Coordinates of C-alpha atoms and ligand atoms in Angstrom, one line a residue:
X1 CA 1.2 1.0 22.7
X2 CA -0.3 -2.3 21.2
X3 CA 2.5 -5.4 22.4
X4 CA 2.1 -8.0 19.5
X5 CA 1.3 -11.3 20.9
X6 CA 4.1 -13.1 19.6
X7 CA 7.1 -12.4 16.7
X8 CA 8.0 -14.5 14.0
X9 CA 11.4 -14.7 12.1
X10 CA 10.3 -15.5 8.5
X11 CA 12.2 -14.8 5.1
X12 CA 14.4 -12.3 6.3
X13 CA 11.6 -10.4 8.1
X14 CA 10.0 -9.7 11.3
X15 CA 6.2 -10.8 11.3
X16 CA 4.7 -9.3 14.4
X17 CA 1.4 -11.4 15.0
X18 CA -1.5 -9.5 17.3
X19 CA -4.2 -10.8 19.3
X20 CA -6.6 -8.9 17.3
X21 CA -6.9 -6.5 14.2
X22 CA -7.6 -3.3 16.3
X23 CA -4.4 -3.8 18.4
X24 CA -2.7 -4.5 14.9
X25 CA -3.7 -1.2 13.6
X26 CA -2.7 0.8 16.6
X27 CA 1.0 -0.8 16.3
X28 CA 1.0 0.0 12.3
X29 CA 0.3 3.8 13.4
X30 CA 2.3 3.9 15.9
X31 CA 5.2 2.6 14.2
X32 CA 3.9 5.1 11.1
X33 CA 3.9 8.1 13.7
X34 CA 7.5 6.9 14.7
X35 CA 8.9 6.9 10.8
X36 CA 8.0 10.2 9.9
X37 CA 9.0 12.0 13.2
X38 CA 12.2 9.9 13.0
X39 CA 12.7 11.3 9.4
X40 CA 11.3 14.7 9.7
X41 CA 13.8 14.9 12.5
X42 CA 16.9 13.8 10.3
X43 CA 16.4 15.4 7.5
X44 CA 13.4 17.6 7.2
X45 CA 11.1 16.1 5.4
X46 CA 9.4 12.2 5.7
X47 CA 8.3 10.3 1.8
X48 CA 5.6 7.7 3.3
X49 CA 4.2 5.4 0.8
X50 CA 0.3 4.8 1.3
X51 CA -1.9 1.9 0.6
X52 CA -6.0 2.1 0.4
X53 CA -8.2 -0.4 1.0
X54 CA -10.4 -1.9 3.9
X55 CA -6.8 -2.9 5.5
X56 CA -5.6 0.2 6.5
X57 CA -9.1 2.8 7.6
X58 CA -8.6 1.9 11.1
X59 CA -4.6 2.8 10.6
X60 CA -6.1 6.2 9.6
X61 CA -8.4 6.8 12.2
X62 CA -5.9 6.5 14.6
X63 CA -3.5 9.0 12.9
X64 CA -6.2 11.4 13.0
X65 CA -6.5 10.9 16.3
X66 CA -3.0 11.4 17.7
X67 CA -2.6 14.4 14.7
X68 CA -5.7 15.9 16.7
X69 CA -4.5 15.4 20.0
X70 CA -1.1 17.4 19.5
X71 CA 1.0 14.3 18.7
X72 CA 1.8 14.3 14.9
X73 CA 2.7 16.6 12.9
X74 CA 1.9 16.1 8.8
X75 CA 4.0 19.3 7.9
X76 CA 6.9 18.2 6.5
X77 CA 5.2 14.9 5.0
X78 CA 5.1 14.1 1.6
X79 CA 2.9 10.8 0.3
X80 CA 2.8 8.8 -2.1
X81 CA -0.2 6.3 -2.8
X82 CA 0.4 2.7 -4.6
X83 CA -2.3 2.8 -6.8
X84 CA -5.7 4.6 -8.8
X85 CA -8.1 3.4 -10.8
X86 CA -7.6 4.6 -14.2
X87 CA -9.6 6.1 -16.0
X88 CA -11.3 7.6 -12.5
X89 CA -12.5 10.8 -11.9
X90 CA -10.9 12.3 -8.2
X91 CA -14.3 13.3 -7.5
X92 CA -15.8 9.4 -7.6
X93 CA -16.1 8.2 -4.3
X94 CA -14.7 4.6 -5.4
X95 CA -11.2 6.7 -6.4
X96 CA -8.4 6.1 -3.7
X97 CA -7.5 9.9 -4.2
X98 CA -11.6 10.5 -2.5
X99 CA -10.5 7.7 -0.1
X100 CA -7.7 9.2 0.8
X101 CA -9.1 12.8 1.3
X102 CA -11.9 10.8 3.3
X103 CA -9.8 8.9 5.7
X104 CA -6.5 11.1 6.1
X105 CA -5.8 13.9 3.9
X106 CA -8.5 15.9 5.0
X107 CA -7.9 15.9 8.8
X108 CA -4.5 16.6 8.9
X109 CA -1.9 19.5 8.2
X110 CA -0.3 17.7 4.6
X111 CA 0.3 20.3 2.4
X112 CA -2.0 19.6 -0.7
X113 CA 0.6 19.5 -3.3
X114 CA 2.7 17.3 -0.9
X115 CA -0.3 14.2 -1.2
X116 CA 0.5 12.3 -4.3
X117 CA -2.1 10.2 -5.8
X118 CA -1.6 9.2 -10.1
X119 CA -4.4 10.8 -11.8
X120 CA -6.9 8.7 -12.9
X121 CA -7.8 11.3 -15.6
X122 CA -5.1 11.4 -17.9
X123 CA -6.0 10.1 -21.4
X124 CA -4.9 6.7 -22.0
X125 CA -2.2 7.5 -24.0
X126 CA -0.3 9.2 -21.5
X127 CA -1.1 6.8 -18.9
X128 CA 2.3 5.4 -18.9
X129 CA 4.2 8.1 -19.2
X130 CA 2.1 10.1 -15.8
X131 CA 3.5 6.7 -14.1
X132 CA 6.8 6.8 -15.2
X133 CA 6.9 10.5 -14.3
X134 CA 5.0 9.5 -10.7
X135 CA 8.2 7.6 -10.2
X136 CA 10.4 10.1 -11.4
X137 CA 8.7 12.4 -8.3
X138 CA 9.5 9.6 -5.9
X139 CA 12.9 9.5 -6.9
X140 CA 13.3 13.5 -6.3
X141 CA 12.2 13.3 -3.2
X142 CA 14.7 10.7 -2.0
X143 CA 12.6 7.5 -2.7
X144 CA 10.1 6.2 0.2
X145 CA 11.0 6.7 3.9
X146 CA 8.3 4.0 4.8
X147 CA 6.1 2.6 2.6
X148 CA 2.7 1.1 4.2
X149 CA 1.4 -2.5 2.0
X150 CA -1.4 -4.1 2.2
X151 CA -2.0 -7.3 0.4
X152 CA -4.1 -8.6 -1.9
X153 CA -6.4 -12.6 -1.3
X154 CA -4.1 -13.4 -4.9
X155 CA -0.8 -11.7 -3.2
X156 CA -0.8 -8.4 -4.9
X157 CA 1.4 -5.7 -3.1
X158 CA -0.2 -2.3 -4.5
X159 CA -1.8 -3.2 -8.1
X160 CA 1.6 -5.5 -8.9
X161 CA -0.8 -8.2 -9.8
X162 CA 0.4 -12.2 -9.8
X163 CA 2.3 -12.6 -12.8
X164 CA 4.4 -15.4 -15.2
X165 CA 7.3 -13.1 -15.7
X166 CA 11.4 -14.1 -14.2
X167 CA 12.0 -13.1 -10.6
X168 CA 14.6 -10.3 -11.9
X169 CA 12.3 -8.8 -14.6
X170 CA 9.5 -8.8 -11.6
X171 CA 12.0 -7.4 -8.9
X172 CA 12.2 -4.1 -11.9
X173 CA 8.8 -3.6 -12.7
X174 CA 7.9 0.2 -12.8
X175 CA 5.5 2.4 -12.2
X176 CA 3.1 1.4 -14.8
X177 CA -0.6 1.2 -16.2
X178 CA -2.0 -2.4 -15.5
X179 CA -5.0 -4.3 -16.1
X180 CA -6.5 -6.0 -13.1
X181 CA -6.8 -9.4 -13.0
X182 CA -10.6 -11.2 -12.9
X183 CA -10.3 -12.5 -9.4
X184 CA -9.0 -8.6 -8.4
X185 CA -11.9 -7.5 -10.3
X186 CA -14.2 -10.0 -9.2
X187 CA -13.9 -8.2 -5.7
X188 CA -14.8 -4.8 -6.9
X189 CA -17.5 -6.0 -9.2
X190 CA -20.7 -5.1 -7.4
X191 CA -19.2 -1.4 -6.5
X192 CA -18.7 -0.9 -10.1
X193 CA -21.7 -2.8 -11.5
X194 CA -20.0 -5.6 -12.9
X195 CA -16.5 -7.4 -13.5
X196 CA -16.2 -5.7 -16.7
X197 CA -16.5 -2.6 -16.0
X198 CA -13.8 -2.1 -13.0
X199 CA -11.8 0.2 -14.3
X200 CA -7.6 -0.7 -15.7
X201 CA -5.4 0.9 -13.1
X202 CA -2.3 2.3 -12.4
X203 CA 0.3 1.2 -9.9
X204 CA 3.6 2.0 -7.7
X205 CA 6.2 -0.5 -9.4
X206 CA 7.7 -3.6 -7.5
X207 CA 10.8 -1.8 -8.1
X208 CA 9.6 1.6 -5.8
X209 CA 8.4 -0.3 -3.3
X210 CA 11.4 -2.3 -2.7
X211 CA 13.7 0.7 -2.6
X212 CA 11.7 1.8 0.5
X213 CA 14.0 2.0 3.3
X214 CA 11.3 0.5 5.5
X215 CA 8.5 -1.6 4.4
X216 CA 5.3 -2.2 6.4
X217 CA 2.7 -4.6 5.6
X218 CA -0.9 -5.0 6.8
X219 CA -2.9 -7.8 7.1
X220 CA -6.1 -8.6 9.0
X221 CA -8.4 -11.5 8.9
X222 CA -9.0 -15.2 7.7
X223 CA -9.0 -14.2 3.6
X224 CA -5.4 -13.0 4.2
X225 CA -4.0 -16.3 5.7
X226 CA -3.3 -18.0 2.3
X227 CA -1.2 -15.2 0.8
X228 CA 0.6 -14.4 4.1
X229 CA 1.9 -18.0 4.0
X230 CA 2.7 -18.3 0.4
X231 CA 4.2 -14.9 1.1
X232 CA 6.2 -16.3 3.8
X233 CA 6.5 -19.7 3.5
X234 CA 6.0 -20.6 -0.3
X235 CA 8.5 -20.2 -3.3
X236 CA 9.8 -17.1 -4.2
X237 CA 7.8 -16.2 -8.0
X238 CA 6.2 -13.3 -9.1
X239 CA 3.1 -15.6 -9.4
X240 CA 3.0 -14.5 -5.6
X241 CA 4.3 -11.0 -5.5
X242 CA 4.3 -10.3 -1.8
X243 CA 7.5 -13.4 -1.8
X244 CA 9.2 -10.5 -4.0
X245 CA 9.4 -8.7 -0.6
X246 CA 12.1 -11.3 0.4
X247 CA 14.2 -9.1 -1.9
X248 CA 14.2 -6.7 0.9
X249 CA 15.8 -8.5 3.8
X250 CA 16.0 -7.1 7.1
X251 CA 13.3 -4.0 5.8
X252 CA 9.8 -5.9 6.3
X253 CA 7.8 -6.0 8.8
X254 CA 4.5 -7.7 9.0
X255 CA 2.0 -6.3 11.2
X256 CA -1.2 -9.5 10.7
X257 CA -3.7 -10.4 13.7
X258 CA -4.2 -13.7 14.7
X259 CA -6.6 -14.7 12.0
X260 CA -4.3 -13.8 8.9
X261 CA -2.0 -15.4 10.6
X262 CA -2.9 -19.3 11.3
X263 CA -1.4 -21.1 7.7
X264 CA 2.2 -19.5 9.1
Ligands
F6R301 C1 -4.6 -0.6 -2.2 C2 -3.6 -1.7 -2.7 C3 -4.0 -3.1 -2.6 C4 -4.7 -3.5 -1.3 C5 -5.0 -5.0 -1.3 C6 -5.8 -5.3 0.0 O1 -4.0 0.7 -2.4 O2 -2.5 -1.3 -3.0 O3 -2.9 -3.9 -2.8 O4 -3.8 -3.2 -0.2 O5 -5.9 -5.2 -2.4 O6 -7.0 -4.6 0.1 P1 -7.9 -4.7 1.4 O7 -7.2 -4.0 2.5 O8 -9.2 -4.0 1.0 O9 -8.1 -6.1 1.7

């Protein structure tokens, strides 16, 4: 079990810095491994919310690992991924439904219909209404047990992209198509073949992932530094959506190595 180095008390959450982004990653399994055993044991059945991403591969690997040593149990988990290109097809190795099947889904026992990902092949037209009915689904199940975040060099949390809107109309966004912004796309440019053509997207609402009863967020390395401060430290504004997460006092936890850590 990874110790962090040192815990922080910061806008109503617990922001558990590690020496390194390994020993970070062991923790955010750990404490993974802990929610849905914790849950499966209460009440039958564990929602976990899922992020993609660089962030959390090593998370993965290491819930792979204690899934194939006898330790964890996917039976009675349900997930739930933040976000999909849209349009994708499932089959593209960029989708985060093929990353997921790469990094998790495919090495443990989840049953397939219980691994959620939006479809990035639904016309456009019924784009919206696929996410509104994605977070009908999450609302069945019982909301999200745990939802895992990583975040974004602009502050995104899932595809919730910086934006002008009031707080309170931010704190209720829904599960909805979105159009990345250019510095998002900007990132993904040379795996798609240029800015303009990363795909739109579609995305877990603010709203979802603050119900979660327990919210985990991942952040490794120097590019993270300047939106885990203004996260943290800066104004609350949906210009830097991971300070909505304030909203959720007392149900965050940052799990960030040294190097995402040293604007805090
Ligand atoms: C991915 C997601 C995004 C990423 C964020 C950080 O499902 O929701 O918010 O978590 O863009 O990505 P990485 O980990 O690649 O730096």
């Amino acid at each position: 079990m990874a110790e962090p180095a040192r815990v922080l008390e910061l806008a109503g959450a617990s922001v558990q810095v590690f020496e390194n982004a390994d020993h970070a990653a062991l923790a955010a399994a750990d404490r993974i491994a802990g929610a849905i055993r914790s849950a499966v044991a209460r009440k039958g059945q564990a929602v976990i919310g899922l992020a993609t991403g660089a962030t959390p591969e090593a998370v993965y690997a290491r819930l792979v690992s204690l899934h194939r040593a006898g330790g964890l149990s996917f039976a009675g988990v349900t997930t739930y991924n933040l976000d999909e290109y849209h349009p994708i097809s499932p089959h593209d190795p960029r989708s985060y439904r093929a990353y997921m099947h790469r990094h998790l889904l495919a090495h443990v026992n989840i049953a397939a219909d219980r691994a959620h990902v939006f479809d990035g092949t639904v016309p456009r037209d019924a784009a919206a209404e696929h996410a509104a009915q994605f977070g009908r689904w999450i609302a069945a199940d019982g909301g999200i047990d745990l939802q895992v975040l990583g975040i974004g060099r602009n502050a995104h949390i899932g595809f919730n992209e910086p934006t002008d809107l009031p707080v309170p109309e931010a704190l209720n966004l829904p599960c909805r198509p979105i159009t990345l912004r250019p510095e998002t796309r900007a990132l993904y440019a040379v795996e798609f073949g240029g800015e303009d053509r990363v795909p739109r997207a579609l995305t877990v609402g603010v709203a979802e992932i603050l119900a979660a009863r327990e919210i985990l967020v991942l952040a490794f390395g120097e590019t993270k530094a300047d939106p885990v401060a203004r996260s943290l430290l800066g104004p609350l504004t949906a210009e830097c959506p991971g300070s909505l997460l304030r909203a959720a006092p007392g149900r965050v936890t940052w799990i960030i190595d040294e190097a995402a850590s040293t604007s805090l």
